[in-house]
Amino acid sequence: MKDQQTEIQDSELPESNPQEPAKKRTIRSFVVRGGRMTEGQQKNYDANWAMYGLSLEDGRIDYKTVFGRESEVVLEVGFGMGASLAEMAKNAPEKDFIGIEVHPPGVAKLMMLAKEQGITNLKVYCDDAIEVMAKCLPEKAASCFQLFFPDPWHKKKHNKRRIVQPLFAQQVANVLKTGGQFHMATDWQPYAEHMMEVMEEQSLYQNAAGKAQYYPRPEWRPLTKFENRGEKLGHGVWDLIYTVIR
């Protein structure tokens, strides 16, 4: 997610027209940049969408219908260019994966990787995760929800744009089955502390590592190029896993 986001100042938002009815402005946790695809990316997008793409306009889906089987379903929001999600799907053929990303070039790249590697247990939305969760995903059905390295919105005045907030945690719980896990990872310690603060207050979750504890990096989460680079520079990474206990 970090790769397709940038900070947005309030002055960059469109000015309201006093003659128009007031509209509630939604605070976005992301801003798409570099959304225009190259000719090659567009070609890959168009060629692979029929096999891998899911559309917001299609409404509520059924996992068994989408994947043609009963399975554990893993959801990931903000997969960037998709390399780690493709690797996870390839390494766990017994599971099915749905990626949600607002960055079209990243979606095109993920679908291309899936096609090249013969991955069939993967689908993708190129839409806002909040809308997909509200309009498309079955309730209380997925086994895992992954949010890896979201934009930390470093400046204090932008902290409200961080995707991990109490309402978002509740929305995630709504699409996870009992026993399902919300897995987060970040390389920004203040954001890790923010995630912990938010999640420890949620009555629908239990910390899988123990109260107020971070989780050791699981083997199933691939190291990204960004994370490898950070580790070489001595940067820390914090994983948090919370289990739905409703």
PDB file of N, CA and C in Angstrom, residues 40-144:
ATOM      1  N   GLY A  40       2.031  -1.456 -21.921  1.00  0.00           N
ATOM      2  CA  GLY A  40       2.241  -2.855 -21.567  1.00  0.00           C
ATOM      3  C   GLY A  40       1.418  -3.274 -20.366  1.00  0.00           C
ATOM      4  N   GLN A  41       1.338  -2.402 -19.353  1.00  0.00           N
ATOM      5  CA  GLN A  41       0.536  -2.704 -18.170  1.00  0.00           C
ATOM      6  C   GLN A  41      -0.944  -2.810 -18.527  1.00  0.00           C
ATOM      7  N   GLN A  42      -1.422  -1.893 -19.374  1.00  0.00           N
ATOM      8  CA  GLN A  42      -2.812  -1.939 -19.794  1.00  0.00           C
ATOM      9  C   GLN A  42      -3.111  -3.232 -20.556  1.00  0.00           C
ATOM     10  N   LYS A  43      -2.166  -3.649 -21.373  1.00  0.00           N
ATOM     11  CA  LYS A  43      -2.335  -4.882 -22.141  1.00  0.00           C
ATOM     12  C   LYS A  43      -2.449  -6.084 -21.203  1.00  0.00           C
ATOM     13  N   ASN A  44      -1.573  -6.139 -20.185  1.00  0.00           N
ATOM     14  CA  ASN A  44      -1.636  -7.227 -19.208  1.00  0.00           C
ATOM     15  C   ASN A  44      -2.929  -7.182 -18.411  1.00  0.00           C
ATOM     16  N   TYR A  45      -3.330  -5.970 -18.038  1.00  0.00           N
ATOM     17  CA  TYR A  45      -4.564  -5.790 -17.276  1.00  0.00           C
ATOM     18  C   TYR A  45      -5.753  -6.343 -18.062  1.00  0.00           C
ATOM     19  N   ASP A  46      -5.874  -5.927 -19.305  1.00  0.00           N
ATOM     20  CA  ASP A  46      -6.997  -6.352 -20.139  1.00  0.00           C
ATOM     21  C   ASP A  46      -6.968  -7.850 -20.426  1.00  0.00           C
ATOM     22  N   ALA A  47      -5.766  -8.390 -20.655  1.00  0.00           N
ATOM     23  CA  ALA A  47      -5.642  -9.797 -21.019  1.00  0.00           C
ATOM     24  C   ALA A  47      -5.961 -10.733 -19.860  1.00  0.00           C
ATOM     25  N   ASN A  48      -5.714 -10.285 -18.620  1.00  0.00           N
ATOM     26  CA  ASN A  48      -5.846 -11.179 -17.471  1.00  0.00           C
ATOM     27  C   ASN A  48      -7.055 -10.901 -16.582  1.00  0.00           C
ATOM     28  N   TRP A  49      -7.766  -9.808 -16.860  1.00  0.00           N
ATOM     29  CA  TRP A  49      -8.874  -9.430 -15.979  1.00  0.00           C
ATOM     30  C   TRP A  49      -9.975 -10.486 -15.948  1.00  0.00           C
ATOM     31  N   ALA A  50     -10.305 -11.055 -17.073  1.00  0.00           N
ATOM     32  CA  ALA A  50     -11.393 -12.030 -17.118  1.00  0.00           C
ATOM     33  C   ALA A  50     -11.122 -13.219 -16.195  1.00  0.00           C
ATOM     34  N   MET A  51      -9.862 -13.577 -16.053  1.00  0.00           N
ATOM     35  CA  MET A  51      -9.505 -14.725 -15.223  1.00  0.00           C
ATOM     36  C   MET A  51      -9.373 -14.355 -13.746  1.00  0.00           C
ATOM     37  N   TYR A  52      -8.828 -13.174 -13.465  1.00  0.00           N
ATOM     38  CA  TYR A  52      -8.502 -12.841 -12.082  1.00  0.00           C
ATOM     39  C   TYR A  52      -9.338 -11.704 -11.485  1.00  0.00           C
ATOM     40  N   GLY A  53      -9.998 -10.908 -12.306  1.00  0.00           N
ATOM     41  CA  GLY A  53     -10.632  -9.708 -11.806  1.00  0.00           C
ATOM     42  C   GLY A  53     -12.005  -9.913 -11.183  1.00  0.00           C
ATOM     43  N   LEU A  54     -12.274  -9.130 -10.131  1.00  0.00           N
ATOM     44  CA  LEU A  54     -13.585  -9.048  -9.495  1.00  0.00           C
ATOM     45  C   LEU A  54     -13.974  -7.566  -9.471  1.00  0.00           C
ATOM     46  N   SER A  55     -15.236  -7.275  -9.735  1.00  0.00           N
ATOM     47  CA  SER A  55     -15.683  -5.890  -9.855  1.00  0.00           C
ATOM     48  C   SER A  55     -16.643  -5.497  -8.746  1.00  0.00           C
ATOM     49  N   LEU A  56     -16.480  -4.278  -8.253  1.00  0.00           N
ATOM     50  CA  LEU A  56     -17.362  -3.735  -7.223  1.00  0.00           C
ATOM     51  C   LEU A  56     -18.811  -3.772  -7.686  1.00  0.00           C
ATOM     52  N   GLU A  57     -19.016  -3.511  -8.964  1.00  0.00           N
ATOM     53  CA  GLU A  57     -20.377  -3.435  -9.520  1.00  0.00           C
ATOM     54  C   GLU A  57     -21.111  -4.776  -9.484  1.00  0.00           C
ATOM     55  N   ASP A  58     -20.367  -5.870  -9.337  1.00  0.00           N
ATOM     56  CA  ASP A  58     -20.998  -7.192  -9.302  1.00  0.00           C
ATOM     57  C   ASP A  58     -21.646  -7.499  -7.964  1.00  0.00           C
ATOM     58  N   GLY A  59     -21.372  -6.674  -6.968  1.00  0.00           N
ATOM     59  CA  GLY A  59     -22.019  -6.826  -5.677  1.00  0.00           C
ATOM     60  C   GLY A  59     -21.480  -7.991  -4.855  1.00  0.00           C
ATOM     61  N   ARG A  60     -22.333  -8.468  -3.929  1.00  0.00           N
ATOM     62  CA  ARG A  60     -21.923  -9.487  -2.966  1.00  0.00           C
ATOM     63  C   ARG A  60     -21.534 -10.790  -3.657  1.00  0.00           C
ATOM     64  N   ILE A  61     -20.376 -11.332  -3.278  1.00  0.00           N
ATOM     65  CA  ILE A  61     -19.903 -12.570  -3.882  1.00  0.00           C
ATOM     66  C   ILE A  61     -20.061 -13.742  -2.914  1.00  0.00           C
ATOM     67  N   ASP A  62     -19.904 -14.928  -3.441  1.00  0.00           N
ATOM     68  CA  ASP A  62     -19.874 -16.150  -2.651  1.00  0.00           C
ATOM     69  C   ASP A  62     -18.538 -16.824  -2.932  1.00  0.00           C
ATOM     70  N   TYR A  63     -17.746 -17.073  -1.892  1.00  0.00           N
ATOM     71  CA  TYR A  63     -16.400 -17.604  -2.094  1.00  0.00           C
ATOM     72  C   TYR A  63     -16.405 -18.950  -2.821  1.00  0.00           C
ATOM     73  N   LYS A  64     -17.334 -19.812  -2.480  1.00  0.00           N
ATOM     74  CA  LYS A  64     -17.383 -21.128  -3.123  1.00  0.00           C
ATOM     75  C   LYS A  64     -17.669 -20.986  -4.611  1.00  0.00           C
ATOM     76  N   THR A  65     -18.530 -20.037  -4.960  1.00  0.00           N
ATOM     77  CA  THR A  65     -18.847 -19.810  -6.369  1.00  0.00           C
ATOM     78  C   THR A  65     -17.653 -19.210  -7.105  1.00  0.00           C
ATOM     79  N   VAL A  66     -16.981 -18.260  -6.467  1.00  0.00           N
ATOM     80  CA  VAL A  66     -15.839 -17.586  -7.101  1.00  0.00           C
ATOM     81  C   VAL A  66     -14.688 -18.544  -7.364  1.00  0.00           C
ATOM     82  N   PHE A  67     -14.388 -19.399  -6.371  1.00  0.00           N
ATOM     83  CA  PHE A  67     -13.219 -20.275  -6.491  1.00  0.00           C
ATOM     84  C   PHE A  67     -13.560 -21.723  -6.854  1.00  0.00           C
ATOM     85  N   GLY A  68     -14.836 -22.046  -6.859  1.00  0.00           N
ATOM     86  CA  GLY A  68     -15.249 -23.382  -7.251  1.00  0.00           C
ATOM     87  C   GLY A  68     -14.956 -24.462  -6.226  1.00  0.00           C
ATOM     88  N   ARG A  69     -14.791 -24.048  -4.962  1.00  0.00           N
ATOM     89  CA  ARG A  69     -14.514 -25.029  -3.903  1.00  0.00           C
ATOM     90  C   ARG A  69     -14.701 -24.391  -2.533  1.00  0.00           C
ATOM     91  N   GLU A  70     -14.785 -25.232  -1.512  1.00  0.00           N
ATOM     92  CA  GLU A  70     -14.772 -24.775  -0.133  1.00  0.00           C
ATOM     93  C   GLU A  70     -13.317 -24.668   0.290  1.00  0.00           C
ATOM     94  N   SER A  71     -12.930 -23.553   0.874  1.00  0.00           N
ATOM     95  CA  SER A  71     -11.535 -23.380   1.269  1.00  0.00           C
ATOM     96  C   SER A  71     -11.419 -22.262   2.297  1.00  0.00           C
ATOM     97  N   GLU A  72     -10.220 -22.143   2.867  1.00  0.00           N
ATOM     98  CA  GLU A  72      -9.910 -20.981   3.687  1.00  0.00           C
ATOM     99  C   GLU A  72      -9.594 -19.829   2.738  1.00  0.00           C
ATOM    100  N   VAL A  73     -10.191 -18.670   3.011  1.00  0.00           N
ATOM    101  CA  VAL A  73      -9.992 -17.507   2.143  1.00  0.00           C
ATOM    102  C   VAL A  73      -9.189 -16.448   2.879  1.00  0.00           C
ATOM    103  N   VAL A  74      -8.119 -15.994   2.226  1.00  0.00           N
ATOM    104  CA  VAL A  74      -7.246 -14.955   2.777  1.00  0.00           C
ATOM    105  C   VAL A  74      -7.464 -13.669   1.981  1.00  0.00           C
ATOM    106  N   LEU A  75      -7.700 -12.563   2.686  1.00  0.00           N
ATOM    107  CA  LEU A  75      -7.897 -11.260   2.072  1.00  0.00           C
ATOM    108  C   LEU A  75      -6.665 -10.402   2.338  1.00  0.00           C
ATOM    109  N   GLU A  76      -6.232  -9.649   1.333  1.00  0.00           N
ATOM    110  CA  GLU A  76      -5.125  -8.712   1.559  1.00  0.00           C
ATOM    111  C   GLU A  76      -5.457  -7.371   0.942  1.00  0.00           C
ATOM    112  N   VAL A  77      -5.279  -6.314   1.731  1.00  0.00           N
ATOM    113  CA  VAL A  77      -5.518  -4.948   1.273  1.00  0.00           C
ATOM    114  C   VAL A  77      -4.186  -4.241   1.084  1.00  0.00           C
ATOM    115  N   GLY A  78      -4.034  -3.591  -0.075  1.00  0.00           N
ATOM    116  CA  GLY A  78      -2.836  -2.804  -0.330  1.00  0.00           C
ATOM    117  C   GLY A  78      -1.627  -3.659  -0.623  1.00  0.00           C
ATOM    118  N   PHE A  79      -1.698  -4.488  -1.672  1.00  0.00           N
ATOM    119  CA  PHE A  79      -0.607  -5.418  -1.952  1.00  0.00           C
ATOM    120  C   PHE A  79       0.495  -4.809  -2.821  1.00  0.00           C
ATOM    121  N   GLY A  80       0.423  -3.531  -3.129  1.00  0.00           N
ATOM    122  CA  GLY A  80       1.486  -2.883  -3.893  1.00  0.00           C
ATOM    123  C   GLY A  80       1.605  -3.451  -5.291  1.00  0.00           C
ATOM    124  N   MET A  81       2.793  -3.956  -5.635  1.00  0.00           N
ATOM    125  CA  MET A  81       3.004  -4.550  -6.959  1.00  0.00           C
ATOM    126  C   MET A  81       2.747  -6.055  -6.966  1.00  0.00           C
ATOM    127  N   GLY A  82       2.345  -6.608  -5.838  1.00  0.00           N
ATOM    128  CA  GLY A  82       1.788  -7.954  -5.810  1.00  0.00           C
ATOM    129  C   GLY A  82       2.726  -9.126  -5.679  1.00  0.00           C
ATOM    130  N   ALA A  83       4.038  -8.900  -5.614  1.00  0.00           N
ATOM    131  CA  ALA A  83       4.977 -10.029  -5.601  1.00  0.00           C
ATOM    132  C   ALA A  83       4.779 -10.928  -4.389  1.00  0.00           C
ATOM    133  N   SER A  84       4.621 -10.339  -3.198  1.00  0.00           N
ATOM    134  CA  SER A  84       4.495 -11.162  -1.994  1.00  0.00           C
ATOM    135  C   SER A  84       3.163 -11.902  -1.967  1.00  0.00           C
ATOM    136  N   LEU A  85       2.095 -11.259  -2.457  1.00  0.00           N
ATOM    137  CA  LEU A  85       0.793 -11.930  -2.474  1.00  0.00           C
ATOM    138  C   LEU A  85       0.807 -13.090  -3.463  1.00  0.00           C
ATOM    139  N   ALA A  86       1.425 -12.904  -4.609  1.00  0.00           N
ATOM    140  CA  ALA A  86       1.542 -13.996  -5.581  1.00  0.00           C
ATOM    141  C   ALA A  86       2.330 -15.154  -4.983  1.00  0.00           C
ATOM    142  N   GLU A  87       3.393 -14.838  -4.246  1.00  0.00           N
ATOM    143  CA  GLU A  87       4.210 -15.882  -3.617  1.00  0.00           C
ATOM    144  C   GLU A  87       3.408 -16.660  -2.584  1.00  0.00           C
ATOM    145  N   MET A  88       2.621 -15.952  -1.774  1.00  0.00           N
ATOM    146  CA  MET A  88       1.804 -16.632  -0.770  1.00  0.00           C
ATOM    147  C   MET A  88       0.771 -17.543  -1.412  1.00  0.00           C
ATOM    148  N   ALA A  89       0.131 -17.061  -2.469  1.00  0.00           N
ATOM    149  CA  ALA A  89      -0.879 -17.868  -3.153  1.00  0.00           C
ATOM    150  C   ALA A  89      -0.253 -19.113  -3.776  1.00  0.00           C
ATOM    151  N   LYS A  90       0.925 -18.953  -4.346  1.00  0.00           N
ATOM    152  CA  LYS A  90       1.610 -20.090  -4.969  1.00  0.00           C
ATOM    153  C   LYS A  90       2.039 -21.116  -3.927  1.00  0.00           C
ATOM    154  N   ASN A  91       2.458 -20.634  -2.745  1.00  0.00           N
ATOM    155  CA  ASN A  91       2.948 -21.525  -1.699  1.00  0.00           C
ATOM    156  C   ASN A  91       1.849 -22.179  -0.881  1.00  0.00           C
ATOM    157  N   ALA A  92       0.621 -21.718  -1.036  1.00  0.00           N
ATOM    158  CA  ALA A  92      -0.498 -22.282  -0.271  1.00  0.00           C
ATOM    159  C   ALA A  92      -1.664 -22.586  -1.219  1.00  0.00           C
ATOM    160  N   PRO A  93      -1.502 -23.567  -2.112  1.00  0.00           N
ATOM    161  CA  PRO A  93      -2.545 -23.872  -3.101  1.00  0.00           C
ATOM    162  C   PRO A  93      -3.844 -24.369  -2.486  1.00  0.00           C
ATOM    163  N   GLU A  94      -3.788 -24.793  -1.227  1.00  0.00           N
ATOM    164  CA  GLU A  94      -5.002 -25.275  -0.561  1.00  0.00           C
ATOM    165  C   GLU A  94      -5.896 -24.127  -0.091  1.00  0.00           C
ATOM    166  N   LYS A  95      -5.359 -22.893  -0.109  1.00  0.00           N
ATOM    167  CA  LYS A  95      -6.117 -21.717   0.283  1.00  0.00           C
ATOM    168  C   LYS A  95      -6.459 -20.883  -0.950  1.00  0.00           C
ATOM    169  N   ASP A  96      -7.423 -19.970  -0.787  1.00  0.00           N
ATOM    170  CA  ASP A  96      -7.749 -19.031  -1.856  1.00  0.00           C
ATOM    171  C   ASP A  96      -7.507 -17.613  -1.360  1.00  0.00           C
ATOM    172  N   PHE A  97      -7.078 -16.735  -2.268  1.00  0.00           N
ATOM    173  CA  PHE A  97      -6.647 -15.389  -1.901  1.00  0.00           C
ATOM    174  C   PHE A  97      -7.393 -14.334  -2.727  1.00  0.00           C
ATOM    175  N   ILE A  98      -7.757 -13.253  -2.065  1.00  0.00           N
ATOM    176  CA  ILE A  98      -8.338 -12.098  -2.742  1.00  0.00           C
ATOM    177  C   ILE A  98      -7.536 -10.864  -2.350  1.00  0.00           C
ATOM    178  N   GLY A  99      -6.958 -10.195  -3.348  1.00  0.00           N
ATOM    179  CA  GLY A  99      -6.226  -8.968  -3.111  1.00  0.00           C
ATOM    180  C   GLY A  99      -7.081  -7.765  -3.478  1.00  0.00           C
ATOM    181  N   ILE A 100      -6.942  -6.699  -2.702  1.00  0.00           N
ATOM    182  CA  ILE A 100      -7.691  -5.462  -2.943  1.00  0.00           C
ATOM    183  C   ILE A 100      -6.695  -4.316  -3.006  1.00  0.00           C
ATOM    184  N   GLU A 101      -6.682  -3.608  -4.117  1.00  0.00           N
ATOM    185  CA  GLU A 101      -5.671  -2.570  -4.350  1.00  0.00           C
ATOM    186  C   GLU A 101      -6.263  -1.469  -5.229  1.00  0.00           C
ATOM    187  N   VAL A 102      -5.941  -0.204  -4.911  1.00  0.00           N
ATOM    188  CA  VAL A 102      -6.468   0.908  -5.700  1.00  0.00           C
ATOM    189  C   VAL A 102      -5.524   1.335  -6.820  1.00  0.00           C
ATOM    190  N   HIS A 103      -4.346   0.749  -6.869  1.00  0.00           N
ATOM    191  CA  HIS A 103      -3.284   1.154  -7.800  1.00  0.00           C
ATOM    192  C   HIS A 103      -3.324   0.257  -9.037  1.00  0.00           C
ATOM    193  N   PRO A 104      -3.882   0.718 -10.172  1.00  0.00           N
ATOM    194  CA  PRO A 104      -4.035  -0.145 -11.355  1.00  0.00           C
ATOM    195  C   PRO A 104      -2.759  -0.813 -11.838  1.00  0.00           C
ATOM    196  N   PRO A 105      -1.598  -0.109 -11.884  1.00  0.00           N
ATOM    197  CA  PRO A 105      -0.391  -0.804 -12.328  1.00  0.00           C
ATOM    198  C   PRO A 105      -0.031  -1.983 -11.435  1.00  0.00           C
ATOM    199  N   GLY A 106      -0.277  -1.850 -10.123  1.00  0.00           N
ATOM    200  CA  GLY A 106      -0.013  -2.955  -9.211  1.00  0.00           C
ATOM    201  C   GLY A 106      -0.933  -4.131  -9.470  1.00  0.00           C
ATOM    202  N   VAL A 107      -2.186  -3.840  -9.750  1.00  0.00           N
ATOM    203  CA  VAL A 107      -3.152  -4.891 -10.072  1.00  0.00           C
ATOM    204  C   VAL A 107      -2.734  -5.607 -11.354  1.00  0.00           C
ATOM    205  N   ALA A 108      -2.329  -4.834 -12.356  1.00  0.00           N
ATOM    206  CA  ALA A 108      -1.878  -5.419 -13.626  1.00  0.00           C
ATOM    207  C   ALA A 108      -0.676  -6.330 -13.406  1.00  0.00           C
ATOM    208  N   LYS A 109       0.269  -5.878 -12.559  1.00  0.00           N
ATOM    209  CA  LYS A 109       1.483  -6.664 -12.306  1.00  0.00           C
ATOM    210  C   LYS A 109       1.151  -7.962 -11.579  1.00  0.00           C
ATOM    211  N   LEU A 110       0.271  -7.886 -10.581  1.00  0.00           N
ATOM    212  CA  LEU A 110      -0.103  -9.088  -9.838  1.00  0.00           C
ATOM    213  C   LEU A 110      -0.752 -10.113 -10.761  1.00  0.00           C
ATOM    214  N   MET A 111      -1.666  -9.671 -11.607  1.00  0.00           N
ATOM    215  CA  MET A 111      -2.333 -10.598 -12.515  1.00  0.00           C
ATOM    216  C   MET A 111      -1.345 -11.213 -13.497  1.00  0.00           C
ATOM    217  N   MET A 112      -0.381 -10.415 -13.953  1.00  0.00           N
ATOM    218  CA  MET A 112       0.630 -10.931 -14.862  1.00  0.00           C
ATOM    219  C   MET A 112       1.471 -12.006 -14.175  1.00  0.00           C
ATOM    220  N   LEU A 113       1.889 -11.735 -12.913  1.00  0.00           N
ATOM    221  CA  LEU A 113       2.667 -12.713 -12.160  1.00  0.00           C
ATOM    222  C   LEU A 113       1.883 -13.999 -11.962  1.00  0.00           C
ATOM    223  N   ALA A 114       0.602 -13.854 -11.622  1.00  0.00           N
ATOM    224  CA  ALA A 114      -0.242 -15.036 -11.403  1.00  0.00           C
ATOM    225  C   ALA A 114      -0.358 -15.872 -12.675  1.00  0.00           C
ATOM    226  N   LYS A 115      -0.547 -15.197 -13.796  1.00  0.00           N
ATOM    227  CA  LYS A 115      -0.667 -15.915 -15.069  1.00  0.00           C
ATOM    228  C   LYS A 115       0.642 -16.618 -15.414  1.00  0.00           C
ATOM    229  N   GLU A 116       1.762 -15.930 -15.259  1.00  0.00           N
ATOM    230  CA  GLU A 116       3.064 -16.506 -15.592  1.00  0.00           C
ATOM    231  C   GLU A 116       3.394 -17.717 -14.725  1.00  0.00           C
ATOM    232  N   GLN A 117       2.946 -17.688 -13.454  1.00  0.00           N
ATOM    233  CA  GLN A 117       3.286 -18.759 -12.520  1.00  0.00           C
ATOM    234  C   GLN A 117       2.188 -19.814 -12.409  1.00  0.00           C
ATOM    235  N   GLY A 118       1.157 -19.681 -13.215  1.00  0.00           N
ATOM    236  CA  GLY A 118       0.094 -20.675 -13.202  1.00  0.00           C
ATOM    237  C   GLY A 118      -0.722 -20.684 -11.929  1.00  0.00           C
ATOM    238  N   ILE A 119      -0.840 -19.536 -11.288  1.00  0.00           N
ATOM    239  CA  ILE A 119      -1.604 -19.429 -10.032  1.00  0.00           C
ATOM    240  C   ILE A 119      -3.089 -19.315 -10.354  1.00  0.00           C
ATOM    241  N   THR A 120      -3.883 -20.184  -9.751  1.00  0.00           N
ATOM    242  CA  THR A 120      -5.327 -20.186 -10.016  1.00  0.00           C
ATOM    243  C   THR A 120      -6.168 -19.892  -8.769  1.00  0.00           C
ATOM    244  N   ASN A 121      -5.531 -19.812  -7.615  1.00  0.00           N
ATOM    245  CA  ASN A 121      -6.255 -19.595  -6.356  1.00  0.00           C
ATOM    246  C   ASN A 121      -6.183 -18.138  -5.911  1.00  0.00           C
ATOM    247  N   LEU A 122      -6.339 -17.224  -6.872  1.00  0.00           N
ATOM    248  CA  LEU A 122      -6.183 -15.804  -6.603  1.00  0.00           C
ATOM    249  C   LEU A 122      -7.162 -14.979  -7.435  1.00  0.00           C
ATOM    250  N   LYS A 123      -7.782 -13.987  -6.780  1.00  0.00           N
ATOM    251  CA  LYS A 123      -8.634 -13.013  -7.455  1.00  0.00           C
ATOM    252  C   LYS A 123      -8.266 -11.629  -6.943  1.00  0.00           C
ATOM    253  N   VAL A 124      -8.687 -10.603  -7.680  1.00  0.00           N
ATOM    254  CA  VAL A 124      -8.271  -9.256  -7.307  1.00  0.00           C
ATOM    255  C   VAL A 124      -9.361  -8.231  -7.593  1.00  0.00           C
ATOM    256  N   TYR A 125      -9.467  -7.253  -6.692  1.00  0.00           N
ATOM    257  CA  TYR A 125     -10.305  -6.071  -6.876  1.00  0.00           C
ATOM    258  C   TYR A 125      -9.399  -4.872  -7.099  1.00  0.00           C
ATOM    259  N   CYS A 126      -9.753  -4.013  -8.033  1.00  0.00           N
ATOM    260  CA  CYS A 126      -9.065  -2.731  -8.207  1.00  0.00           C
ATOM    261  C   CYS A 126     -10.029  -1.645  -7.733  1.00  0.00           C
ATOM    262  N   ASP A 127     -10.221  -1.593  -6.428  1.00  0.00           N
ATOM    263  CA  ASP A 127     -11.210  -0.693  -5.826  1.00  0.00           C
ATOM    264  C   ASP A 127     -10.795  -0.345  -4.406  1.00  0.00           C
ATOM    265  N   ASP A 128     -11.533   0.584  -3.813  1.00  0.00           N
ATOM    266  CA  ASP A 128     -11.341   0.990  -2.424  1.00  0.00           C
ATOM    267  C   ASP A 128     -11.770  -0.155  -1.505  1.00  0.00           C
ATOM    268  N   ALA A 129     -10.896  -0.565  -0.606  1.00  0.00           N
ATOM    269  CA  ALA A 129     -11.169  -1.698   0.278  1.00  0.00           C
ATOM    270  C   ALA A 129     -12.414  -1.492   1.135  1.00  0.00           C
ATOM    271  N   ILE A 130     -12.647  -0.270   1.575  1.00  0.00           N
ATOM    272  CA  ILE A 130     -13.813  -0.013   2.425  1.00  0.00           C
ATOM    273  C   ILE A 130     -15.107  -0.330   1.679  1.00  0.00           C
ATOM    274  N   GLU A 131     -15.158   0.067   0.408  1.00  0.00           N
ATOM    275  CA  GLU A 131     -16.350  -0.214  -0.387  1.00  0.00           C
ATOM    276  C   GLU A 131     -16.473  -1.699  -0.703  1.00  0.00           C
ATOM    277  N   VAL A 132     -15.352  -2.340  -0.999  1.00  0.00           N
ATOM    278  CA  VAL A 132     -15.383  -3.779  -1.291  1.00  0.00           C
ATOM    279  C   VAL A 132     -15.869  -4.550  -0.072  1.00  0.00           C
ATOM    280  N   MET A 133     -15.384  -4.186   1.100  1.00  0.00           N
ATOM    281  CA  MET A 133     -15.793  -4.869   2.320  1.00  0.00           C
ATOM    282  C   MET A 133     -17.283  -4.676   2.584  1.00  0.00           C
ATOM    283  N   ALA A 134     -17.763  -3.472   2.318  1.00  0.00           N
ATOM    284  CA  ALA A 134     -19.163  -3.161   2.609  1.00  0.00           C
ATOM    285  C   ALA A 134     -20.131  -3.760   1.598  1.00  0.00           C
ATOM    286  N   LYS A 135     -19.715  -3.828   0.323  1.00  0.00           N
ATOM    287  CA  LYS A 135     -20.650  -4.183  -0.737  1.00  0.00           C
ATOM    288  C   LYS A 135     -20.433  -5.557  -1.366  1.00  0.00           C
ATOM    289  N   CYS A 136     -19.241  -6.134  -1.169  1.00  0.00           N
ATOM    290  CA  CYS A 136     -18.910  -7.332  -1.944  1.00  0.00           C
ATOM    291  C   CYS A 136     -18.543  -8.567  -1.132  1.00  0.00           C
ATOM    292  N   LEU A 137     -17.864  -8.403  -0.022  1.00  0.00           N
ATOM    293  CA  LEU A 137     -17.355  -9.565   0.692  1.00  0.00           C
ATOM    294  C   LEU A 137     -18.406 -10.178   1.611  1.00  0.00           C
ATOM    295  N   PRO A 138     -18.476 -11.502   1.667  1.00  0.00           N
ATOM    296  CA  PRO A 138     -19.414 -12.170   2.570  1.00  0.00           C
ATOM    297  C   PRO A 138     -19.078 -11.847   4.025  1.00  0.00           C
ATOM    298  N   GLU A 139     -20.082 -11.813   4.854  1.00  0.00           N
ATOM    299  CA  GLU A 139     -19.860 -11.547   6.269  1.00  0.00           C
ATOM    300  C   GLU A 139     -19.398 -12.810   6.989  1.00  0.00           C
ATOM    301  N   LYS A 140     -18.474 -12.631   7.919  1.00  0.00           N
ATOM    302  CA  LYS A 140     -18.030 -13.691   8.833  1.00  0.00           C
ATOM    303  C   LYS A 140     -17.638 -14.966   8.091  1.00  0.00           C
ATOM    304  N   ALA A 141     -16.821 -14.822   7.036  1.00  0.00           N
ATOM    305  CA  ALA A 141     -16.489 -15.983   6.204  1.00  0.00           C
ATOM    306  C   ALA A 141     -15.004 -16.180   5.944  1.00  0.00           C
ATOM    307  N   ALA A 142     -14.211 -15.122   5.902  1.00  0.00           N
ATOM    308  CA  ALA A 142     -12.788 -15.246   5.568  1.00  0.00           C
ATOM    309  C   ALA A 142     -11.988 -15.723   6.778  1.00  0.00           C
ATOM    310  N   SER A 143     -10.866 -16.375   6.515  1.00  0.00           N
ATOM    311  CA  SER A 143     -10.042 -16.913   7.598  1.00  0.00           C
ATOM    312  C   SER A 143      -8.920 -15.969   8.014  1.00  0.00           C
ATOM    313  N   CYS A 144      -8.540 -15.047   7.120  1.00  0.00           N
ATOM    314  CA  CYS A 144      -7.443 -14.135   7.450  1.00  0.00           C
ATOM    315  C   CYS A 144      -7.593 -12.841   6.662  1.00  0.00           C
TER     316      CYS A 144
END
